[in-house]
Structure formats: C-alpha cells, structure tokens
Amino acid sequence: MTESDRALQALVGDSADRPIKDEEWDLSSITIVPGVDKSGKPEAHEQITMQKGEVVCIVGPTGSGKSRLLADIEWLARADTPTRRTILINGREPDPDARYTGNRLVAQLSQNMNFVMDVAVREFLELHAQSRGIDMDEARVGDVILAANELAGEPLSGDSQLTELSGGQSRALMIADTALLSSSPIVLIDEIENAGIDRTQAIELLRGAEKIVLAATHDPALALLAQRRIVIANGGIRSVQARSPAEEELARRLSVRDEFSRSLRNALRTGGDLDSFLDPSRWAPSECP
Amino acid sequence: MKLVTVAGPPSCGKTSVIIRTILELRARGRNAGVVKFDCLSTDDDERYRTFEIPVGKGLSQSTCPDHYFATNIEEAFRWGEDSGFDILFTESAGLCNRCSPHLKSVVAVAIVDNLSGVTTPRKVGPMLKTADIVAITKGDIVSQAEREVFATHVRIANRKAKIIPVNGLNGQGAFELSRLIVESANEVSTVTGLRLRFPMPSAVCSYCLGERRIGAQHQIGNVTPLQLEAV
C-alpha cells in the first residue's frame, strides 16, 4: 500500500456516518446595538431588543441596507462589520465561535426559493429531521403537512413529490417546515407578497413556534402585521416605529381584503357561487374592493 | 504576502465568490490578485479583468491539473510577490475530486453549492475534507430545509472547517468570508518546501505516458483492477 492509498483510506474512513449533534440555540432575545450609516454617521436609535414570538418589519428602499442589517444579525456582528453594529444574544455578547456553528441563527424564506431535491414530501421531512438528529415519526410528518395545508389552498400529502408542488404549496411547506423543524430561532421573510398563501396565518404559525420573525417587505398588509417597523436609509437604521392604533385598524382592514380575495379565489376554483361576495352583511363594501 | 488556495467543483461559483471577496478586501485597502488554474480553457480571467482584479492564468493542458498546480505554485507565488499583492488567491477546479491543491500552513477554502445535491459534500474528497473554510453558495434559490441538510453533510465530511454561506451574485457573506480569510491566513515568505495537505494518486501507469490501446499487455506501472460480483 502506498502513502497515497493509506491517506485516502484514512480520509474516507473519517467521514463515516457519525451523526452531527449541534447545540441548539438557547435564545430568548436578540438586541441590535447601534453602529453607523454609510456616511459614518452614528445611528440615532436606542438599542432594539426583540423577544421570542415577536414580529418586526424592516422597510426601506432597495439598496438602503436591509440585507446588511440581516447579515449583521446572522454574522453576530461585534462592531466588526461595515456598520460597526453589535448583536447581543439574551443581552450578552455571544461566544465568537457561535458564528460558525452548524445551526444557523437565521432561517430564510423568500419567494425565489425552490425545492431541488427529487423526493416525496415525507422523505424530505425525514431527511431534514435526520440532519438535525430528530426522530421523525408519522405523527410529526402529519403535523408539518397539516400546518402547510392550513396555509395553502390546495392540500398536499406525504406522497406528493416535492418538485411537483405548486408555488403556493411549496411556500406553505417551506414555512411549516421552518416553523416546526428548523432549529434557527430567527426567521427572515423576504418578499412573500404573491406567494399564494395566507400570510397572516403564516406569521402566526412562526410566532407560535416562538420564532423571532423579521420581515423585509414593501407590502402594507405584511408590514402592518408587525408591532414594530425598522426604517432603513443610507445603510443605517433611521428610526424604529411602533404600530399605532390607527395602523392597527388599517392592518385589520387589509386583512379583511386579503381574506376577501382568498375566499373569492377558492370559490372560483371550486365552481362555487360568487354572488355572496356582494352581500354587504358578509363583506362590508367599505373594507373590500 | 498572504496566500489562499480556493478549490471547488466546476460551476459552483468559485470565481464569483473570489471576485466578491476581493472587492470587500479592496474596499478596506487590501491589494489582492488571483491565479486561475484550469485544464483546457477558461474565460474567467476576463471576468476578473472586468472588475480590474489582476489575474494570471495557467492551463494544465495535457498534464494532470493538480500536478500542474503543484509544479507551478512557486511561479504563481513569485508573480504575486512581484505584483506587490497583500493577498494572492489561487483558484482551481477539482475536476476528478481525487486531489486537492491545499497546502499545510496556507489557508484553504473549499466552495460547494447547494444545487449540487446532498451527497456531493461526501464525494468531493480532500479539497473539501482538508479545507479550513467551506463557503456554500446558491443558498438563495433552495429551501431552508435543503440548506440545513446540505450544511449537515458538509459538516459530516469536514467537522473542523468554518462553514459560511456566501451569495456570489449579490455578495452577501463575502465581507464575512474576507474577514475570515484575513484572520486565518498566515504571511507566507516562500512556498518552496511547503507540503501538500493530501498526497496525489499513485502514478504512473502506461496511460499517463500516452498509451491509448486497451488490454493487459499494454498496461504497466500502477494498475488497480476492478472486480464486479456476479448477479
């Protein structure tokens, strides 16, 4: 046996299937300590602390620095990124090695994401669970599918092929899987405006799973679901706005509109009667288009 | 000068990631260049020039690409020093997955992409398994679950590496990668005498020497017979 053969044997043996078991995040809050904007001017806001189950929206023009803020969070910035921000976990600076743990801090969901694995939904969920060292019994598979089906119009099953799901079904499964199977305590939602799913319910599912939800969006219905909005300009956080009672009313009306469109779409799809959609006792004309 | 070896399967996004990383380094006043090693042809030198990144190109042509790397890294290093770089990147495509350009005491980066399938990290071999840093690309187009499963397979293949997601298109993660490289890379005064992290395959056989005929009588040197079991 040559040196080459021995080295190869050792290398292949080394990758034997010892399972990976990462420490899970024990996170109850994250805090953004202000840094500077693109011009080097200090950000004027107070420290922003977000708790488990909280939804915070990030707004600002394209290129204003939304992605940088999210990258600062994911990277657990310690005044060592272009913004000089610092991210605290549970009020303290985390261990620097936490940056490279296999369990990412932030899970991401966006409209541009697709499933590329060529497997059935059940097998996909089992693979995901396995990668985290969780046992995936039939009941847990059922939980995720049930949650997904509550978000999308058309139901999927464990036998559905991933690559054959519709856009809405894919998005619904991604959200349900992230809520129930992902270990990341923070979920970033980027542009799910036209995803064909019930967004209010999607956010509620993630909140219920004790995630901190950060939504980067230009969509008023989604933006107003959050109790707070972070406004970004010129690479910095310009302000943090709390949702006012008037905005809460706006949010309620927007969700009625959403519900109106969804019900109308479902009625259309199933060949139902559309006349009732003009019934003012069911849908107040002032709130619906 | 700091030296960084970057390797990964074809089309995984090596050039895009290196470009984004060098732009981040440049924004912080560091002068970096690249030597691109490839086999038959490459247009990637043009892509580097588009971003005004100094680039040298080496094509292995009829020799094994990784052997070609090993025999030319001194010249690449000399070029980098003469050009006055703070950091020199070498980029090489792992063509058969058997070898790796990574050198002891030189920071080693492997690049793999989320689209390549979950078992790929375990097939890639020493260029991934012996790397210090693994950058995973194309995470923006696959689901969260698939990213997690893929990253787990990378960690099964290489338990010690620092793993970092990088988006070669918009540069997300490139700043972090540039920091990691600057923190991990040693100043190298010469590459002469450095050792490869992993030995090249046992050679030489008659085909290395240009033989084209099939048949035992034409085979000399290192030959490994395949034995398939009857079905």
Short mmCIF file of C-alpha atoms in Angstrom, two decimals:
data_model
loop_
_atom_site.label_atom_id
_atom_site.label_comp_id
_atom_site.label_asym_id
_atom_site.label_seq_id
_atom_site.Cartn_x
_atom_site.Cartn_y
_atom_site.Cartn_z
CA MET A 1 0.00 0.00 0.00
CA THR A 2 1.41 3.39 -0.99
CA GLU A 3 1.31 6.55 1.14
CA SER A 4 -1.37 7.75 -1.24
CA ASP A 5 -3.58 4.71 -0.64
CA ARG A 6 -3.20 4.97 3.12
CA ALA A 7 -4.10 8.66 3.12
CA LEU A 8 -7.17 8.03 1.01
CA GLN A 9 -8.33 5.20 3.23
CA ALA A 10 -7.95 7.36 6.32
CA LEU A 11 -9.82 10.22 4.66
CA VAL A 12 -12.76 8.10 3.57
CA GLY A 13 -12.94 6.35 6.94
CA ASP A 14 -13.02 9.73 8.66
CA SER A 15 -16.32 10.64 7.03
CA ALA A 16 -18.14 7.59 8.36
CA ASP A 17 -21.68 8.34 9.40
CA ARG A 18 -21.14 9.64 12.88
CA PRO A 19 -24.17 11.84 13.46
CA ILE A 20 -23.76 15.58 13.93
CA LYS A 21 -25.40 16.90 17.05
CA ASP A 22 -25.16 20.65 17.37
CA GLU A 23 -26.00 22.59 20.42
CA GLU A 24 -29.35 24.22 19.95
CA TRP A 25 -29.68 27.96 20.37
CA ASP A 26 -31.00 28.97 23.76
CA LEU A 27 -32.31 32.32 22.72
CA SER A 28 -34.95 34.45 24.33
CA SER A 29 -33.99 37.80 22.79
CA ILE A 30 -31.64 39.49 20.37
CA THR A 31 -30.50 43.10 20.63
CA ILE A 32 -29.17 45.39 17.93
CA VAL A 33 -26.67 47.90 19.34
CA PRO A 34 -26.45 50.92 17.01
CA GLY A 35 -23.50 51.48 14.68
CA VAL A 36 -23.04 53.91 11.80
CA ASP A 37 -24.68 54.50 8.42
CA LYS A 38 -22.92 54.55 5.02
CA SER A 39 -21.63 58.08 5.66
CA GLY A 40 -20.16 57.06 9.00
CA LYS A 41 -22.82 58.95 10.94
CA PRO A 42 -23.88 57.24 14.19
CA GLU A 43 -27.31 55.61 14.14
CA ALA A 44 -29.56 57.61 16.44
CA HIS A 45 -31.86 54.86 17.71
CA GLU A 46 -31.82 53.19 21.12
CA GLN A 47 -30.82 49.53 21.36
CA ILE A 48 -33.50 47.39 19.70
CA THR A 49 -34.39 44.24 21.60
CA MET A 50 -36.64 41.61 20.02
CA GLN A 51 -38.21 38.81 22.02
CA LYS A 52 -39.26 35.29 21.04
CA GLY A 53 -42.60 35.32 19.25
CA GLU A 54 -42.18 38.93 18.12
CA VAL A 55 -42.68 40.14 14.55
CA VAL A 56 -40.60 43.08 13.36
CA CYS A 57 -40.79 44.52 9.89
CA ILE A 58 -37.86 46.05 8.01
CA VAL A 59 -38.68 48.71 5.45
CA GLY A 60 -36.60 50.92 3.20
CA PRO A 61 -35.79 51.45 -0.47
CA THR A 62 -33.89 48.79 -2.44
CA GLY A 63 -30.19 49.10 -1.70
CA SER A 64 -30.76 51.01 1.54
CA GLY A 65 -29.11 48.40 3.74
CA LYS A 66 -31.81 45.88 4.68
CA SER A 67 -29.65 42.95 3.65
CA ARG A 68 -26.69 44.34 5.59
CA LEU A 69 -28.80 44.53 8.76
CA LEU A 70 -29.88 40.93 8.31
CA ALA A 71 -26.29 39.91 7.57
CA ASP A 72 -25.15 41.69 10.76
CA ILE A 73 -27.65 39.61 12.72
CA GLU A 74 -26.72 36.33 11.04
CA TRP A 75 -22.98 37.05 11.47
CA LEU A 76 -23.45 38.11 15.11
CA ALA A 77 -21.62 41.37 14.37
CA ARG A 78 -19.23 42.58 17.06
CA ALA A 79 -18.55 46.09 15.75
CA ASP A 80 -16.52 44.33 13.04
CA THR A 81 -18.77 44.80 10.00
CA PRO A 82 -19.06 47.94 7.81
CA THR A 83 -21.93 49.18 10.01
CA ARG A 84 -19.99 48.69 13.30
CA ARG A 85 -23.17 47.30 14.85
CA THR A 86 -23.10 44.77 17.66
CA ILE A 87 -25.61 41.96 18.10
CA LEU A 88 -26.35 40.67 21.58
CA ILE A 89 -27.97 37.33 22.39
CA ASN A 90 -30.02 37.33 25.59
CA GLY A 91 -28.44 40.70 26.39
CA ARG A 92 -24.83 39.46 26.18
CA GLU A 93 -22.14 39.23 23.53
CA PRO A 94 -22.20 35.63 22.25
CA ASP A 95 -19.16 33.36 22.03
CA PRO A 96 -17.28 34.24 18.79
CA ASP A 97 -17.36 30.57 17.74
CA ALA A 98 -21.16 30.75 17.58
CA ARG A 99 -20.65 32.33 14.15
CA TYR A 100 -19.69 29.05 12.61
CA THR A 101 -22.00 26.62 14.33
CA GLY A 102 -23.83 24.24 12.04
CA ASN A 103 -27.12 25.56 13.40
CA ARG A 104 -27.60 28.86 11.66
CA LEU A 105 -29.11 31.64 13.74
CA VAL A 106 -31.32 32.85 10.91
CA ALA A 107 -33.61 30.78 8.70
CA GLN A 108 -34.62 32.47 5.47
CA LEU A 109 -37.80 32.28 3.45
CA SER A 110 -38.27 34.01 0.14
CA GLN A 111 -40.33 33.77 -2.99
CA ASN A 112 -37.28 32.87 -5.07
CA MET A 113 -36.58 29.68 -3.18
CA ASN A 114 -37.41 26.31 -4.70
CA PHE A 115 -37.17 22.68 -3.75
CA VAL A 116 -34.44 20.98 -5.74
CA MET A 117 -34.47 17.55 -4.11
CA ASP A 118 -36.31 14.94 -6.14
CA VAL A 119 -38.12 13.14 -3.31
CA ALA A 120 -41.61 12.85 -1.81
CA VAL A 121 -42.70 15.27 0.93
CA ARG A 122 -42.46 12.57 3.63
CA GLU A 123 -38.92 11.60 2.68
CA PHE A 124 -37.92 15.26 2.52
CA LEU A 125 -39.19 15.91 6.04
CA GLU A 126 -37.40 12.79 7.29
CA LEU A 127 -34.14 13.94 5.70
CA HIS A 128 -34.48 17.34 7.29
CA ALA A 129 -35.24 15.85 10.71
CA GLN A 130 -32.37 13.39 10.36
CA SER A 131 -29.93 16.21 9.60
CA ARG A 132 -30.86 17.64 12.99
CA GLY A 133 -30.75 14.32 14.80
CA ILE A 134 -34.52 14.26 15.43
CA ASP A 135 -36.68 11.16 15.10
CA MET A 136 -39.39 11.81 12.57
CA ASP A 137 -42.39 9.57 13.18
CA GLU A 138 -45.56 9.53 11.11
CA ALA A 139 -47.27 11.88 13.58
CA ARG A 140 -44.64 14.59 13.18
CA VAL A 141 -44.75 14.30 9.39
CA GLY A 142 -48.51 14.71 9.70
CA ASP A 143 -48.13 17.83 11.87
CA VAL A 144 -45.99 19.61 9.28
CA ILE A 145 -48.30 18.63 6.41
CA LEU A 146 -51.35 19.74 8.37
CA ALA A 147 -49.75 23.10 9.10
CA ALA A 148 -48.77 23.52 5.44
CA ASN A 149 -52.29 22.70 4.28
CA GLU A 150 -53.73 25.37 6.54
CA LEU A 151 -51.66 27.96 4.67
CA ALA A 152 -52.23 26.92 1.05
CA GLY A 153 -55.42 26.48 -0.94
CA GLU A 154 -54.76 23.03 -2.39
CA PRO A 155 -53.79 20.28 0.04
CA LEU A 156 -50.60 18.26 -0.32
CA SER A 157 -49.84 14.84 1.15
CA GLY A 158 -46.79 12.90 2.31
CA ASP A 159 -46.70 11.15 -1.04
CA SER A 160 -46.70 14.36 -3.11
CA GLN A 161 -43.44 14.82 -5.00
CA LEU A 162 -41.60 17.96 -3.90
CA THR A 163 -40.84 19.08 -7.42
CA GLU A 164 -44.50 18.78 -8.46
CA LEU A 165 -45.88 21.12 -5.77
CA SER A 166 -47.44 24.40 -6.89
CA GLY A 167 -45.86 27.70 -5.91
CA GLY A 168 -48.34 28.16 -3.06
CA GLN A 169 -47.90 24.60 -1.80
CA SER A 170 -44.11 24.91 -1.90
CA ARG A 171 -44.18 28.16 0.06
CA ALA A 172 -46.63 26.70 2.57
CA LEU A 173 -44.47 23.63 3.11
CA MET A 174 -41.32 25.74 3.46
CA ILE A 175 -42.99 27.88 6.13
CA ALA A 176 -44.48 24.93 8.03
CA ASP A 177 -41.15 23.09 7.89
CA THR A 178 -39.23 26.17 9.06
CA ALA A 179 -41.68 26.72 11.92
CA LEU A 180 -41.78 23.12 13.11
CA LEU A 181 -38.47 21.53 12.10
CA SER A 182 -35.82 24.25 11.70
CA SER A 183 -33.63 24.94 14.71
CA SER A 184 -32.99 28.58 13.76
CA PRO A 185 -34.63 30.84 16.34
CA ILE A 186 -34.88 33.78 13.95
CA VAL A 187 -36.80 33.67 10.69
CA LEU A 188 -36.24 36.20 7.97
CA ILE A 189 -39.05 36.59 5.48
CA ASP A 190 -38.10 38.32 2.27
CA GLU A 191 -40.71 39.15 -0.34
CA ILE A 192 -43.51 36.65 0.03
CA GLU A 193 -46.05 39.11 -1.39
CA ASN A 194 -47.59 36.97 -4.11
CA ALA A 195 -46.86 33.58 -2.73
CA GLY A 196 -50.42 32.22 -2.87
CA ILE A 197 -50.58 31.57 0.87
CA ASP A 198 -52.35 33.01 3.88
CA ARG A 199 -49.66 35.38 5.12
CA THR A 200 -51.35 36.31 8.39
CA GLN A 201 -51.62 32.67 9.31
CA ALA A 202 -48.05 32.03 8.16
CA ILE A 203 -46.75 34.73 10.51
CA GLU A 204 -48.94 33.37 13.32
CA LEU A 205 -47.54 29.87 12.78
CA LEU A 206 -43.96 31.16 13.09
CA ARG A 207 -44.82 33.30 16.11
CA GLY A 208 -46.49 30.33 17.74
CA ALA A 209 -43.28 28.35 17.20
CA GLU A 210 -41.55 31.04 19.32
CA LYS A 211 -39.51 32.39 16.44
CA ILE A 212 -38.40 35.99 16.16
CA VAL A 213 -39.81 36.97 12.79
CA LEU A 214 -38.11 39.66 10.70
CA ALA A 215 -39.98 40.56 7.54
CA ALA A 216 -38.37 42.68 4.83
CA THR A 217 -41.25 43.89 2.71
CA HIS A 218 -42.86 46.73 0.79
CA ASP A 219 -46.31 45.23 1.22
CA PRO A 220 -48.50 47.23 3.64
CA ALA A 221 -50.55 44.19 4.72
CA LEU A 222 -47.44 42.31 5.77
CA ALA A 223 -45.66 45.38 7.18
CA LEU A 224 -48.61 46.25 9.40
CA LEU A 225 -48.78 42.75 10.86
CA ALA A 226 -45.68 43.70 12.87
CA GLN A 227 -45.84 45.58 16.15
CA ARG A 228 -42.68 47.49 15.17
CA ARG A 229 -41.04 48.66 11.99
CA ILE A 230 -37.36 49.32 11.47
CA VAL A 231 -36.88 52.02 8.82
CA ILE A 232 -33.57 51.81 6.92
CA ALA A 233 -31.98 54.61 4.90
CA ASN A 234 -28.45 55.18 3.63
CA GLY A 235 -27.17 51.96 5.18
CA GLY A 236 -28.33 52.87 8.68
CA ILE A 237 -31.38 52.46 10.88
CA ARG A 238 -33.18 55.78 10.59
CA SER A 239 -35.97 55.08 13.05
CA VAL A 240 -37.97 52.42 14.85
CA GLN A 241 -41.72 52.95 14.68
CA ALA A 242 -44.29 51.26 16.87
CA ARG A 243 -47.63 50.33 15.28
CA SER A 244 -50.23 52.96 16.24
CA PRO A 245 -53.92 52.19 17.00
CA ALA A 246 -54.83 53.76 13.63
CA GLU A 247 -52.35 51.47 11.89
CA GLU A 248 -53.82 48.52 13.73
CA GLU A 249 -57.20 49.38 12.25
CA LEU A 250 -55.54 49.67 8.81
CA ALA A 251 -53.98 46.25 9.33
CA ARG A 252 -57.37 44.81 10.23
CA ARG A 253 -58.95 46.21 7.07
CA LEU A 254 -56.10 44.97 4.91
CA SER A 255 -56.50 41.50 6.36
CA VAL A 256 -60.24 41.58 5.59
CA ARG A 257 -59.31 42.43 2.00
CA ASP A 258 -56.84 39.58 1.90
CA GLU A 259 -59.47 37.22 3.26
CA PHE A 260 -61.95 38.51 0.66
CA SER A 261 -59.57 37.78 -2.23
CA ARG A 262 -58.67 34.37 -0.87
CA SER A 263 -62.27 33.30 -0.35
CA LEU A 264 -63.18 34.58 -3.80
CA ARG A 265 -60.30 32.66 -5.33
CA ASN A 266 -61.28 29.45 -3.53
CA ALA A 267 -64.95 29.84 -4.53
CA LEU A 268 -63.89 30.35 -8.15
CA ARG A 269 -61.60 27.35 -8.07
CA THR A 270 -64.29 25.03 -6.71
CA GLY A 271 -67.04 26.29 -9.01
CA GLY A 272 -68.90 27.91 -6.07
CA ASP A 273 -71.44 30.73 -6.06
CA LEU A 274 -69.82 34.17 -6.26
CA ASP A 275 -72.98 36.22 -5.62
CA SER A 276 -72.50 36.10 -1.87
CA PHE A 277 -69.33 38.14 -2.32
CA LEU A 278 -71.58 41.14 -2.98
CA ASP A 279 -73.55 40.54 0.22
CA PRO A 280 -72.82 43.62 2.39
CA SER A 281 -73.66 41.74 5.58
CA ARG A 282 -70.83 39.31 4.81
CA TRP A 283 -68.28 41.64 3.22
CA ALA A 284 -68.58 45.32 4.16
CA PRO A 285 -68.14 47.30 0.90
CA SER A 286 -66.14 49.97 2.74
CA GLU A 287 -63.45 47.42 3.52
CA CYS A 288 -63.41 45.36 0.35
CA PRO A 289 -62.68 46.28 -3.23
CA MET B 1 2.08 38.17 1.26
CA LYS B 2 -0.85 36.05 2.44
CA LEU B 3 -1.76 33.08 0.26
CA VAL B 4 -5.18 31.43 -0.04
CA THR B 5 -5.95 28.27 -2.01
CA VAL B 6 -9.54 28.12 -3.27
CA ALA B 7 -10.91 24.92 -4.78
CA GLY B 8 -14.31 23.52 -5.69
CA PRO B 9 -16.21 21.53 -8.29
CA PRO B 10 -16.80 23.10 -11.72
CA SER B 11 -19.54 25.80 -11.88
CA CYS B 12 -20.03 26.01 -8.11
CA GLY B 13 -19.35 29.74 -8.08
CA LYS B 14 -15.63 29.94 -7.25
CA THR B 15 -14.88 32.91 -9.48
CA SER B 16 -17.94 34.88 -8.32
CA VAL B 17 -17.11 34.28 -4.67
CA ILE B 18 -13.45 35.27 -5.13
CA ILE B 19 -14.45 38.43 -7.03
CA ARG B 20 -16.89 39.46 -4.28
CA THR B 21 -14.33 38.70 -1.60
CA ILE B 22 -11.59 40.71 -3.33
CA LEU B 23 -13.98 43.66 -3.76
CA GLU B 24 -14.55 43.59 0.02
CA LEU B 25 -10.79 43.41 0.65
CA ARG B 26 -10.15 46.25 -1.77
CA ALA B 27 -12.78 48.40 -0.04
CA ARG B 28 -10.60 48.03 3.06
CA GLY B 29 -7.40 48.96 1.28
CA ARG B 30 -6.02 45.48 0.64
CA ASN B 31 -4.48 44.67 -2.69
CA ALA B 32 -5.32 41.18 -3.95
CA GLY B 33 -4.75 39.18 -7.13
CA VAL B 34 -5.67 35.77 -8.48
CA VAL B 35 -4.00 32.97 -10.36
CA LYS B 36 -6.62 30.89 -12.11
CA PHE B 37 -5.62 27.27 -12.72
CA ASP B 38 -7.70 25.36 -15.21
CA CYS B 39 -7.43 22.43 -17.52
CA LEU B 40 -8.21 23.10 -21.18
CA SER B 41 -9.61 26.62 -21.38
CA THR B 42 -11.11 29.36 -19.24
CA ASP B 43 -12.72 32.74 -19.74
CA ASP B 44 -12.71 33.51 -16.05
CA ASP B 45 -9.64 35.75 -16.43
CA GLU B 46 -11.88 38.11 -18.43
CA ARG B 47 -14.39 38.17 -15.57
CA TYR B 48 -11.65 39.18 -13.13
CA ARG B 49 -10.45 41.90 -15.51
CA THR B 50 -13.99 43.30 -15.70
CA PHE B 51 -13.59 44.11 -12.01
CA GLU B 52 -9.99 45.31 -12.53
CA ILE B 53 -8.68 42.42 -10.48
CA PRO B 54 -5.14 41.42 -11.54
CA VAL B 55 -5.22 37.85 -12.81
CA GLY B 56 -2.73 35.28 -14.05
CA LYS B 57 -3.84 32.17 -15.88
CA GLY B 58 -2.39 28.66 -16.06
CA LEU B 59 -3.79 25.85 -18.20
CA SER B 60 -2.57 22.35 -17.44
CA GLN B 61 -3.39 21.16 -20.96
CA SER B 62 -2.14 17.58 -21.28
CA THR B 63 -0.90 17.18 -17.70
CA CYS B 64 -2.98 16.45 -14.59
CA PRO B 65 -4.39 19.79 -13.31
CA ASP B 66 -3.43 19.21 -9.68
CA HIS B 67 0.08 18.09 -10.56
CA TYR B 68 0.29 21.18 -12.74
CA PHE B 69 -0.74 23.26 -9.71
CA ALA B 70 1.93 21.66 -7.53
CA THR B 71 4.65 22.24 -10.08
CA ASN B 72 3.66 25.85 -10.75
CA ILE B 73 2.62 27.27 -7.40
CA GLU B 74 6.12 28.68 -6.87
CA GLU B 75 5.86 30.65 -10.11
CA ALA B 76 2.36 31.84 -9.15
CA PHE B 77 3.68 32.93 -5.75
CA ARG B 78 6.63 34.79 -7.29
CA TRP B 79 4.22 36.60 -9.66
CA GLY B 80 2.05 37.60 -6.71
CA GLU B 81 5.03 38.96 -4.77
CA ASP B 82 6.39 40.81 -7.80
CA SER B 83 2.94 42.34 -8.34
CA GLY B 84 3.00 43.66 -4.77
CA PHE B 85 -0.20 41.93 -3.59
CA ASP B 86 -1.14 41.76 0.07
CA ILE B 87 -3.10 38.59 -0.66
CA LEU B 88 -2.83 36.08 -3.50
CA PHE B 89 -5.73 33.73 -4.28
CA THR B 90 -5.26 30.59 -6.32
CA GLU B 91 -8.40 29.24 -7.92
CA SER B 92 -8.56 25.66 -9.15
CA ALA B 93 -11.41 23.42 -10.20
CA GLY B 94 -11.50 19.99 -8.63
CA LEU B 95 -12.03 18.00 -11.75
CA CYS B 96 -11.95 14.40 -10.57
CA ASN B 97 -12.41 15.08 -6.82
CA ARG B 98 -9.42 12.89 -6.00
CA CYS B 99 -6.87 15.64 -5.36
CA SER B 100 -6.64 18.97 -3.69
CA PRO B 101 -4.32 21.96 -4.06
CA HIS B 102 -4.43 22.74 -0.33
CA LEU B 103 -1.05 23.26 1.35
CA LYS B 104 -0.12 22.95 5.00
CA SER B 105 0.08 26.36 6.75
CA VAL B 106 -1.70 28.10 3.84
CA VAL B 107 -5.38 28.88 4.46
CA ALA B 108 -7.56 26.54 2.41
CA VAL B 109 -11.04 27.42 1.16
CA ALA B 110 -13.44 24.93 -0.43
CA ILE B 111 -16.52 26.09 -2.29
CA VAL B 112 -19.56 23.89 -2.83
CA ASP B 113 -23.04 24.81 -3.97
CA ASN B 114 -26.46 23.91 -2.62
CA LEU B 115 -27.69 22.77 -6.03
CA SER B 116 -25.12 20.00 -6.34
CA GLY B 117 -27.13 17.50 -4.28
CA VAL B 118 -26.87 16.50 -0.63
CA THR B 119 -24.43 13.65 -1.13
CA THR B 120 -21.92 15.81 -3.03
CA PRO B 121 -20.03 17.07 0.05
CA ARG B 122 -19.11 13.49 0.83
CA LYS B 123 -17.95 12.75 -2.69
CA VAL B 124 -15.82 15.82 -3.17
CA GLY B 125 -12.79 14.42 -1.36
CA PRO B 126 -9.71 16.13 0.03
CA MET B 127 -10.33 19.61 -1.39
CA LEU B 128 -13.38 19.81 0.90
CA LYS B 129 -12.31 17.41 3.63
CA THR B 130 -8.99 19.14 4.31
CA ALA B 131 -10.25 22.75 3.95
CA ASP B 132 -10.17 25.29 6.79
CA ILE B 133 -13.14 27.24 5.48
CA VAL B 134 -16.08 25.96 3.45
CA ALA B 135 -18.18 28.52 1.58
CA ILE B 136 -21.60 27.26 0.49
CA THR B 137 -23.11 29.08 -2.48
CA LYS B 138 -26.52 29.29 -4.20
CA GLY B 139 -28.45 29.24 -0.93
CA ASP B 140 -30.80 31.94 -2.18
CA ILE B 141 -32.63 29.60 -4.54
CA VAL B 142 -33.19 26.49 -2.42
CA SER B 143 -35.38 25.96 0.62
CA GLN B 144 -34.25 26.46 4.22
CA ALA B 145 -34.54 22.74 4.89
CA GLU B 146 -32.33 21.84 1.94
CA ARG B 147 -29.73 24.39 3.08
CA GLU B 148 -29.73 22.80 6.53
CA VAL B 149 -29.46 19.26 5.17
CA PHE B 150 -26.65 20.28 2.81
CA ALA B 151 -24.71 22.06 5.57
CA THR B 152 -25.01 18.99 7.76
CA HIS B 153 -23.49 16.86 5.02
CA VAL B 154 -20.65 19.35 4.67
CA ARG B 155 -20.03 19.03 8.40
CA ILE B 156 -20.09 15.27 8.25
CA ALA B 157 -17.43 15.49 5.53
CA ASN B 158 -15.35 18.09 7.38
CA ARG B 159 -16.02 18.53 11.08
CA LYS B 160 -13.37 21.15 11.73
CA ALA B 161 -13.95 23.70 8.96
CA LYS B 162 -15.69 27.00 9.49
CA ILE B 163 -18.76 26.96 7.29
CA ILE B 164 -20.12 30.15 5.83
CA PRO B 165 -22.92 30.81 3.33
CA VAL B 166 -21.91 33.16 0.51
CA ASN B 167 -24.02 34.51 -2.31
CA GLY B 168 -21.82 35.01 -5.37
CA LEU B 169 -24.43 37.11 -7.15
CA ASN B 170 -25.16 39.82 -4.59
CA GLY B 171 -22.08 39.34 -2.44
CA GLN B 172 -23.93 38.50 0.77
CA GLY B 173 -21.45 36.74 3.04
CA ALA B 174 -18.42 37.95 1.05
CA PHE B 175 -17.49 40.52 3.68
CA GLU B 176 -17.60 37.82 6.34
CA LEU B 177 -15.54 35.47 4.18
CA SER B 178 -12.95 38.19 3.55
CA ARG B 179 -12.65 38.76 7.31
CA LEU B 180 -12.29 35.10 7.99
CA ILE B 181 -9.57 34.80 5.35
CA VAL B 182 -7.63 37.79 6.68
CA GLU B 183 -7.88 36.43 10.23
CA SER B 184 -6.85 32.90 9.28
CA ALA B 185 -4.21 33.47 6.59
CA ASN B 186 -0.56 33.50 7.60
CA GLU B 187 2.09 35.67 5.99
CA VAL B 188 3.96 33.28 3.70
CA SER B 189 7.55 34.12 2.78
CA THR B 190 8.04 31.23 0.37
CA VAL B 191 6.06 28.24 -0.81
CA THR B 192 9.20 26.24 -1.56
CA GLY B 193 9.33 23.39 0.96
CA LEU B 194 5.66 23.59 1.92
CA ARG B 195 3.78 20.32 1.88
CA LEU B 196 0.51 19.37 0.21
CA ARG B 197 -2.17 18.55 2.75
CA PHE B 198 -3.05 15.42 0.82
CA PRO B 199 -0.96 13.22 -1.47
CA MET B 200 -1.73 12.91 -5.18
CA PRO B 201 -2.81 9.48 -6.55
CA SER B 202 -0.40 6.66 -7.12
CA ALA B 203 1.02 7.00 -10.61
CA VAL B 204 2.49 6.29 -13.14
CA CYS B 205 0.69 3.92 -15.48
CA SER B 206 1.06 3.42 -19.20
CA TYR B 207 -1.91 5.72 -19.90
CA CYS B 208 -0.15 8.58 -18.09
CA LEU B 209 2.54 8.14 -20.72
CA GLY B 210 0.21 8.38 -23.70
CA GLU B 211 -0.89 4.78 -24.21
CA ARG B 212 -4.27 4.53 -26.00
CA ARG B 213 -4.75 0.83 -26.52
CA ILE B 214 -6.97 -1.24 -24.19
CA GLY B 215 -5.65 -4.58 -22.92
CA ALA B 216 -3.48 -6.03 -20.15
CA GLN B 217 -0.44 -6.35 -22.39
CA HIS B 218 -0.41 -2.57 -22.85
CA GLN B 219 -0.59 -1.78 -19.14
CA ILE B 220 2.46 -1.14 -16.98
CA GLY B 221 3.04 0.52 -13.65
CA ASN B 222 0.20 1.27 -11.21
CA VAL B 223 -2.90 -0.63 -12.25
CA THR B 224 -5.90 -1.21 -9.97
CA PRO B 225 -8.20 -3.99 -11.22
CA LEU B 226 -11.97 -3.61 -10.79
CA GLN B 227 -13.77 -6.71 -9.55
CA LEU B 228 -17.53 -6.84 -10.03
CA GLU B 229 -19.55 -9.57 -8.38
CA ALA B 230 -21.80 -11.86 -10.38
CA VAL B 231 -25.51 -11.01 -10.16
#
